[in-house]
mmCIF file of C-alpha atoms in Angstrom:
data_model
loop_
_atom_site.group_PDB
_atom_site.id
_atom_site.type_symbol
_atom_site.label_atom_id
_atom_site.label_comp_id
_atom_site.label_asym_id
_atom_site.label_seq_id
_atom_site.Cartn_x
_atom_site.Cartn_y
_atom_site.Cartn_z
ATOM 1 C CA MET A 194 3.359 0.568 -3.165
ATOM 2 C CA LYS A 195 5.891 1.488 -5.844
ATOM 3 C CA THR A 196 8.648 1.677 -3.227
ATOM 4 C CA THR A 197 7.707 -1.748 -1.896
ATOM 5 C CA LEU A 198 7.695 -3.195 -5.412
ATOM 6 C CA MET A 199 11.116 -1.691 -6.134
ATOM 7 C CA ILE A 200 12.518 -3.219 -2.945
ATOM 8 C CA PHE A 201 11.300 -6.696 -3.880
ATOM 9 C CA VAL A 202 12.533 -6.328 -7.470
ATOM 10 C CA LEU A 203 15.950 -5.284 -6.147
ATOM 11 C CA MET A 204 15.972 -8.281 -3.806
ATOM 12 C CA GLY A 205 15.215 -10.546 -6.749
ATOM 13 C CA ILE A 206 18.084 -9.066 -8.748
ATOM 14 C CA LEU A 207 20.502 -9.386 -5.826
ATOM 15 C CA PHE A 208 19.576 -13.055 -5.359
ATOM 16 C CA ILE A 209 19.183 -14.301 -8.918
ATOM 17 C CA VAL A 210 21.860 -12.431 -10.894
ATOM 18 C CA PRO A 211 24.801 -13.565 -8.691
ATOM 19 C CA LEU A 212 23.376 -17.095 -8.700
ATOM 20 C CA ILE A 213 23.410 -17.184 -12.495
ATOM 21 C CA LEU A 214 26.776 -15.441 -12.918
ATOM 22 C CA PHE A 215 28.455 -17.736 -10.391
ATOM 23 C CA ASN A 216 27.178 -20.885 -12.065
ATOM 24 C CA ILE A 217 27.206 -19.968 -15.752
ATOM 25 C CA ARG A 218 30.706 -21.386 -16.258
ATOM 26 C CA LYS A 219 29.596 -24.609 -14.615
ATOM 27 C CA ILE A 220 26.635 -24.930 -16.977
ATOM 28 C CA TRP A 221 28.792 -24.637 -20.079
ATOM 29 C CA VAL A 222 31.980 -26.507 -19.171
ATOM 30 C CA LYS A 223 35.077 -25.700 -21.182
ATOM 31 C CA LYS A 224 38.084 -28.039 -20.963
ATOM 32 C CA PRO A 225 40.408 -27.372 -23.903
ATOM 33 C CA PRO A 226 41.056 -28.972 -26.288
ATOM 34 C CA GLU A 227 37.648 -30.629 -25.789
ATOM 35 C CA PRO A 228 34.564 -28.735 -27.090
ATOM 36 C CA VAL A 229 32.327 -26.839 -24.678
ATOM 37 C CA LYS A 230 29.897 -29.201 -22.942
ATOM 38 C CA PHE A 231 26.446 -28.354 -21.628
ATOM 39 C CA ASN A 232 25.694 -29.530 -18.081
ATOM 40 C CA PRO A 233 21.920 -30.203 -17.999
ATOM 41 C CA VAL A 234 21.868 -31.145 -14.300
ATOM 42 C CA ARG A 235 23.484 -27.889 -13.211
ATOM 43 C CA PHE A 236 21.199 -25.927 -15.566
ATOM 44 C CA THR A 237 18.088 -27.588 -14.127
ATOM 45 C CA VAL A 238 19.166 -26.951 -10.537
ATOM 46 C CA ILE A 239 19.887 -23.258 -11.216
ATOM 47 C CA THR A 240 16.584 -22.835 -13.065
ATOM 48 C CA LEU A 241 14.611 -24.423 -10.238
ATOM 49 C CA LEU A 242 16.396 -22.286 -7.638
ATOM 50 C CA SER A 243 15.657 -19.138 -9.641
ATOM 51 C CA VAL A 244 11.982 -20.077 -9.992
ATOM 52 C CA PHE A 245 11.777 -20.806 -6.259
ATOM 53 C CA ILE A 246 13.264 -17.392 -5.427
ATOM 54 C CA VAL A 247 10.833 -15.602 -7.765
ATOM 55 C CA VAL A 248 7.801 -17.444 -6.353
ATOM 56 C CA PHE A 249 8.954 -16.785 -2.786
ATOM 57 C CA LEU A 250 9.431 -13.051 -3.440
ATOM 58 C CA VAL A 251 6.083 -12.714 -5.254
ATOM 59 C CA THR A 252 4.322 -14.475 -2.368
ATOM 60 C CA ALA A 253 6.099 -12.283 0.194
ATOM 61 C CA TYR A 254 5.255 -9.153 -1.811
ATOM 62 C CA ASN A 255 1.554 -10.020 -1.996
ATOM 63 C CA ALA A 256 1.508 -10.820 1.733
ATOM 64 C CA THR A 257 3.152 -7.460 2.461
ATOM 65 C CA LEU A 258 0.571 -5.606 0.381
ATOM 66 C CA LYS A 259 -2.227 -7.324 2.285
ATOM 67 C CA ASN A 260 -0.844 -7.001 5.806
ATOM 68 C CA ARG A 261 0.542 -3.451 5.928
ATOM 69 C CA TYR A 262 -2.003 -0.769 6.793
ATOM 70 C CA GLU A 263 0.193 1.940 5.226
ATOM 71 C CA ILE A 264 0.039 0.240 1.838
ATOM 72 C CA ALA A 265 -3.735 -0.228 2.078
ATOM 73 C CA LEU A 266 -4.194 3.463 2.915
ATOM 74 C CA GLU A 267 -1.790 4.525 0.153
ATOM 75 C CA LYS A 268 -3.823 2.478 -2.325
ATOM 76 C CA LEU A 269 -7.049 4.198 -1.176
ATOM 77 C CA ALA A 270 -5.566 7.700 -1.425
ATOM 78 C CA GLU A 271 -4.041 6.895 -4.817
ATOM 79 C CA GLN A 272 -7.438 5.789 -6.118
ATOM 80 C CA HIS A 273 -8.976 9.011 -4.764
ATOM 81 C CA ALA A 274 -6.271 11.121 -6.417
ATOM 82 C CA ALA A 275 -6.765 9.262 -9.703
ATOM 83 C CA ALA A 276 -10.451 10.208 -9.612
ATOM 84 C CA ILE A 277 -9.618 13.840 -8.843
ATOM 85 C CA VAL A 278 -7.299 14.231 -11.860
ATOM 86 C CA GLY A 279 -9.687 12.385 -14.170
ATOM 87 C CA ASN A 280 -7.854 9.085 -14.617
ATOM 88 C CA GLN A 281 -11.065 7.446 -13.396
ATOM 89 C CA THR A 282 -14.478 8.594 -12.192
ATOM 90 C CA MET A 283 -15.595 9.133 -8.620
ATOM 91 C CA GLU A 284 -18.008 6.262 -9.204
ATOM 92 C CA ASP A 285 -14.961 4.063 -9.918
ATOM 93 C CA PHE A 286 -13.369 5.240 -6.681
ATOM 94 C CA GLU A 287 -16.496 4.486 -4.667
ATOM 95 C CA ALA A 288 -16.718 1.067 -6.316
ATOM 96 C CA PHE A 289 -13.137 0.442 -5.181
ATOM 97 C CA LEU A 290 -14.086 1.364 -1.606
ATOM 98 C CA LEU A 291 -17.078 -0.957 -1.645
ATOM 99 C CA GLU A 292 -15.094 -3.819 -3.162
ATOM 100 C CA ASN A 293 -12.326 -3.480 -0.572
ATOM 101 C CA GLY A 294 -14.493 -2.351 2.311
ATOM 102 C CA THR A 295 -16.466 -3.972 5.098
ATOM 103 C CA GLU A 296 -20.208 -3.955 5.700
ATOM 104 C CA TYR A 297 -19.836 -0.434 7.156
ATOM 105 C CA MET A 298 -18.558 1.170 3.952
ATOM 106 C CA GLU A 299 -21.843 1.422 2.055
ATOM 107 C CA GLY A 300 -23.463 3.374 4.880
ATOM 108 C CA SER A 301 -20.390 5.566 5.162
ATOM 109 C CA LEU A 302 -20.509 6.471 1.464
ATOM 110 C CA ASP A 303 -24.213 7.323 1.748
ATOM 111 C CA LYS A 304 -23.270 10.061 4.230
ATOM 112 C CA MET A 305 -20.064 11.166 2.497
ATOM 113 C CA ASP A 306 -19.958 14.150 0.154
ATOM 114 C CA PHE A 307 -16.552 14.232 -1.513
ATOM 115 C CA PRO A 308 -15.358 17.765 -2.334
ATOM 116 C CA ASP A 309 -15.018 18.942 -5.926
ATOM 117 C CA TYR A 310 -11.429 19.854 -6.812
ATOM 118 C CA GLY A 311 -12.295 21.207 -10.233
ATOM 119 C CA ASP A 312 -10.334 20.591 -13.403
ATOM 120 C CA VAL A 313 -6.829 19.725 -12.162
ATOM 121 C CA SER A 314 -3.981 17.720 -13.678
ATOM 122 C CA GLU A 315 -2.187 16.862 -10.451
ATOM 123 C CA ALA A 316 -3.158 15.732 -6.961
ATOM 124 C CA ARG A 317 -0.845 15.120 -4.016
ATOM 125 C CA PHE A 318 -1.458 13.270 -0.780
ATOM 126 C CA GLN A 319 0.155 12.449 2.562
ATOM 127 C CA LEU A 320 -0.523 9.679 5.080
ATOM 128 C CA SER A 321 -0.604 9.935 8.875
ATOM 129 C CA ASN A 322 0.322 7.345 11.470
ATOM 130 C CA TRP A 323 -2.464 5.180 12.817
ATOM 131 C CA CYS A 324 -4.582 5.797 15.881
ATOM 132 C CA ILE A 325 -5.026 2.467 17.672
ATOM 133 C CA PRO A 326 -7.921 1.565 20.032
ATOM 134 C CA ARG A 327 -6.123 2.643 23.215
ATOM 135 C CA TYR A 328 -6.366 6.232 21.942
ATOM 136 C CA TRP A 329 -9.755 6.378 20.243
ATOM 137 C CA THR A 330 -11.743 4.223 22.687
ATOM 138 C CA GLU A 331 -14.073 6.441 24.775
ATOM 139 C CA ASN A 332 -12.911 9.462 22.773
ATOM 140 C CA GLU A 333 -16.026 11.329 21.681
ATOM 141 C CA ALA A 334 -14.304 12.568 18.509
ATOM 142 C CA PHE A 335 -14.417 9.050 17.056
ATOM 143 C CA GLU A 336 -17.266 6.678 16.326
ATOM 144 C CA GLN A 337 -17.141 3.874 18.863
ATOM 145 C CA VAL A 338 -17.151 0.350 17.448
ATOM 146 C CA PRO A 339 -16.187 -3.063 18.893
ATOM 147 C CA VAL A 340 -12.456 -3.392 19.568
ATOM 148 C CA LEU A 341 -11.037 -6.499 17.875
ATOM 149 C CA GLY A 342 -7.477 -6.241 19.145
ATOM 150 C CA ASP A 343 -4.768 -3.913 20.432
ATOM 151 C CA GLU A 344 -4.225 -2.643 16.878
ATOM 152 C CA ASN A 345 -7.611 -3.317 15.325
ATOM 153 C CA PRO A 346 -9.553 -1.394 14.117
ATOM 154 C CA VAL A 347 -7.565 1.815 13.590
ATOM 155 C CA TYR A 348 -8.259 5.375 12.499
ATOM 156 C CA ILE A 349 -5.912 7.087 10.018
ATOM 157 C CA LEU A 350 -5.778 10.440 8.248
ATOM 158 C CA TYR A 351 -4.715 11.282 4.730
ATOM 159 C CA ARG A 352 -4.211 14.758 3.335
ATOM 160 C CA MET A 353 -5.315 15.477 -0.249
ATOM 161 C CA THR A 354 -4.287 18.653 -2.041
ATOM 162 C CA ALA A 355 -5.341 19.619 -5.564
ATOM 163 C CA GLY A 356 -6.071 23.000 -7.072
ATOM 164 C CA GLU A 357 -6.941 25.395 -4.252
ATOM 165 C CA ARG A 358 -8.132 22.722 -1.831
ATOM 166 C CA ASN A 359 -6.255 21.080 1.029
ATOM 167 C CA ASP A 360 -8.428 18.490 2.793
ATOM 168 C CA LEU A 361 -7.956 15.874 5.484
ATOM 169 C CA PHE A 362 -9.933 12.638 5.392
ATOM 170 C CA LEU A 363 -10.439 10.192 8.242
ATOM 171 C CA VAL A 364 -10.479 6.489 7.415
ATOM 172 C CA ARG A 365 -11.308 3.653 9.768
ATOM 173 C CA MET A 366 -9.661 0.377 8.804
ATOM 174 C CA ARG A 367 -10.134 -3.141 10.081
ATOM 175 C CA ASN A 368 -7.607 -5.967 9.882
ATOM 176 C CA THR A 369 -9.360 -9.112 8.639
ATOM 177 C CA ASP A 370 -8.338 -12.605 7.552
ATOM 178 C CA ASP A 371 -8.214 -11.143 4.040
ATOM 179 C CA GLY A 372 -5.974 -8.225 4.998
ATOM 180 C CA TRP A 373 -6.856 -4.610 5.776
ATOM 181 C CA LYS A 374 -10.364 -3.506 4.810
ATOM 182 C CA TYR A 375 -11.907 -0.036 4.809
ATOM 183 C CA ASP A 376 -14.703 0.529 7.329
ATOM 184 C CA THR A 377 -15.561 4.204 6.897
ATOM 185 C CA ILE A 378 -14.346 7.410 5.271
ATOM 186 C CA GLU A 379 -15.283 10.975 6.212
ATOM 187 C CA MET A 380 -13.975 14.534 6.298
ATOM 188 C CA ALA A 381 -11.803 14.833 9.409
ATOM 189 C CA THR A 382 -12.839 17.137 12.235
ATOM 190 C CA GLU A 383 -10.493 19.405 14.202
ATOM 191 C CA GLU A 384 -10.774 17.123 17.242
ATOM 192 C CA GLN A 385 -9.777 14.093 15.191
ATOM 193 C CA ILE A 386 -6.877 15.947 13.579
ATOM 194 C CA GLN A 387 -5.539 16.981 16.971
ATOM 195 C CA GLU A 388 -5.708 13.419 18.287
ATOM 196 C CA ILE A 389 -4.116 11.662 15.310
ATOM 197 C CA LYS A 390 -1.737 14.499 14.352
ATOM 198 C CA ALA A 391 -1.951 15.310 10.666
ATOM 199 C CA PRO A 392 1.158 14.773 8.538
ATOM 200 C CA ARG A 393 3.385 17.831 8.310
ATOM 201 C CA GLU A 394 3.065 19.552 4.962
ATOM 202 C CA LYS A 395 6.666 20.791 4.853
ATOM 203 C CA THR A 396 8.495 17.748 6.187
ATOM 204 C CA GLY A 397 6.082 14.855 5.544
ATOM 205 C CA LYS A 398 6.341 12.476 2.599
ATOM 206 C CA TRP A 399 4.217 13.392 -0.420
ATOM 207 C CA TYR A 400 2.797 11.125 -3.124
ATOM 208 C CA THR A 401 1.837 12.599 -6.495
ATOM 209 C CA VAL A 402 -0.713 11.422 -9.058
ATOM 210 C CA ARG A 403 -0.872 13.147 -12.468
ATOM 211 C CA ALA A 404 -3.464 13.012 -15.209
ATOM 212 C CA ASP A 405 -2.740 10.458 -17.917
#
């Protein structure tokens, strides 16, 4: 999420700063020996263009957050890590899952027993690629649910390490009109890990959450 935000902020800078620098001399017109004159029309046009660019980028950013499964999974794992290091409680994390989950999530949490990582100040996590219906359909390692599309719903793994523990969690996610929602969460089995292929610990990308 932070990387995505940085990209959109950089895009805003690359669009707006040159626009202002290129036009600033046309807003305050200097024709010696006459005094500097302010051009209100040019100023208004540049202001409106800048506002339009900002609104467009904010809208695109929010749409990206809602439509990318990787960002939705990163947000889930980040919330989990925050609970592990004590930045919030596990009850807060479960409330997040329920708020952003489907009708399946409550039943999933009733069966889920999250491991205790002890008193730690740092938690790290990795994300896997998704497992689309063509791979999990009729695979006994996965709960079978109605297929809504070629890429919906999907199963994904995330690795969480903190203290002495190194765990893999399986998340089922569904793409809805309101973006990606969480269906279920559980401890991953060996069969599921083999099918989805867990992220590599040495070469995969790591995200870190530290205690406040």
